[in-house]
């Protein structure tokens, strides 16, 4: 099992940047992929970006060119978010995927507002 703790959320204005961090602990050797999802009020949770153990990443169309996911270390994944817009508002969750299971963090709120 993997425990995940997100940090770095907060309030930003349109056009600004935030960087989220996800710190993993536990069975780190079992992790294949790590990623970020977000859930806006009244909407379903959606994939933002993920990265596998080889460093290959994928992004949702809405964030391509603005967000960057990277592994700072074996246990930490960051999501750099640039040119934020109001539609990026939501709770951002980190996940870790291993064979047969997915673990989630508790989420961190990102609010983009004038």
Coordinates of C-alpha atoms in Angstrom, one line a residue:
X1 CA 0.0 0.0 0.0
X2 CA 1.1 3.5 -0.8
X3 CA 0.3 6.7 1.2
X4 CA 0.1 9.9 -0.7
X5 CA 0.1 13.5 0.6
X6 CA -0.6 16.4 -1.6
X7 CA 0.5 20.0 -1.0
X8 CA 0.9 23.3 -2.8
X9 CA -2.7 24.2 -3.6
X10 CA -4.1 27.6 -3.0
X11 CA -5.6 30.7 -4.6
X12 CA -4.2 32.1 -7.8
X13 CA -5.3 34.7 -10.3
X14 CA -5.8 33.9 -14.0
X15 CA -2.4 33.7 -15.7
X16 CA -0.5 32.9 -12.6
X17 CA 1.3 29.6 -11.7
X18 CA 1.1 27.1 -8.9
X19 CA 3.1 23.9 -8.3
X20 CA 1.6 20.9 -6.6
X21 CA 3.6 18.2 -4.8
X22 CA 2.7 14.6 -4.1
X23 CA 4.8 12.8 -1.5
X24 CA 4.5 9.0 -1.5
X25 CA 5.5 6.6 1.2
X26 CA 5.0 2.9 1.8
X27 CA 5.5 0.4 -0.9
X28 CA 7.3 2.7 -3.4
X29 CA 8.8 -0.2 -5.3
X30 CA 5.3 -1.3 -6.4
X31 CA 4.4 1.9 -8.1
X32 CA 4.1 1.9 -11.9
X33 CA 2.4 5.2 -12.6
X34 CA 1.6 8.3 -10.7
X35 CA -0.7 11.1 -11.7
X36 CA -2.9 14.0 -11.0
X37 CA -6.7 14.2 -11.3
X38 CA -9.0 17.0 -10.5
X39 CA -12.6 17.4 -9.6
X40 CA -14.5 20.6 -10.1
X41 CA -17.7 21.3 -8.2
X42 CA -20.6 19.3 -9.7
X43 CA -18.3 17.4 -12.1
X44 CA -16.7 14.0 -12.2
X45 CA -13.0 13.5 -11.4
X46 CA -10.9 13.8 -14.5
X47 CA -7.3 13.0 -15.4
X48 CA -5.0 15.9 -15.6
X49 CA -1.6 14.3 -16.2
X50 CA 0.3 11.1 -15.4
X51 CA 3.8 9.8 -15.6
X52 CA 5.1 6.3 -15.6
X53 CA 8.2 4.9 -14.0
X54 CA 10.2 5.4 -17.3
X55 CA 9.3 9.1 -17.2
X56 CA 6.8 9.1 -20.0
X57 CA 3.9 11.4 -19.4
X58 CA 0.4 12.1 -20.8
X59 CA -1.8 15.2 -20.4
X60 CA -5.4 16.1 -20.8
X61 CA -6.0 18.3 -23.8
X62 CA -7.2 21.1 -21.6
X63 CA -3.8 21.4 -19.9
X64 CA -1.3 20.5 -22.7
X65 CA 1.3 23.2 -23.1
X66 CA 0.5 24.7 -19.7
X67 CA 1.0 22.0 -17.1
X68 CA 4.1 19.9 -16.6
X69 CA 4.3 16.7 -14.5
X70 CA 7.7 15.4 -13.4
X71 CA 9.2 13.1 -10.8
X72 CA 11.4 15.0 -8.5
X73 CA 12.5 11.8 -6.8
X74 CA 11.3 8.2 -6.4
X75 CA 8.8 9.4 -3.9
X76 CA 7.8 12.8 -5.1
X77 CA 5.8 13.9 -8.1
X78 CA 5.2 17.5 -8.9
X79 CA 2.7 19.2 -11.2
X80 CA 3.8 22.6 -12.4
X81 CA 0.7 24.6 -13.5
X82 CA 1.3 27.7 -15.6
X83 CA -1.1 30.1 -17.3
X84 CA -3.9 29.1 -14.9
X85 CA -7.5 29.9 -15.9
X86 CA -10.7 29.8 -14.0
X87 CA -11.6 26.4 -15.4
X88 CA -8.6 24.9 -13.6
X89 CA -10.4 25.4 -10.3
X90 CA -11.0 22.2 -8.4
X91 CA -9.7 19.7 -5.9
X92 CA -6.5 18.1 -7.2
X93 CA -5.8 14.5 -6.2
X94 CA -2.6 12.5 -6.6
X95 CA -2.8 8.8 -7.4
X96 CA -0.3 5.9 -7.5
X97 CA -1.0 2.9 -9.6
X98 CA 0.4 -0.5 -8.9
X99 CA -0.6 -4.0 -10.1
X100 CA -4.0 -4.6 -8.8
X101 CA -4.6 -1.3 -6.9
X102 CA -4.7 2.4 -7.0
X103 CA -4.1 4.6 -4.0
X104 CA -5.3 8.2 -3.6
X105 CA -4.3 11.2 -1.6
X106 CA -6.7 13.4 0.2
X107 CA -6.6 16.2 -2.3
X108 CA -5.6 19.8 -2.4
X109 CA -7.8 22.7 -3.4
X110 CA -6.8 24.9 -6.3
X111 CA -8.9 28.1 -6.8
X112 CA -8.3 30.4 -9.7
X113 CA -10.2 33.6 -9.4
X114 CA -10.0 37.3 -10.2

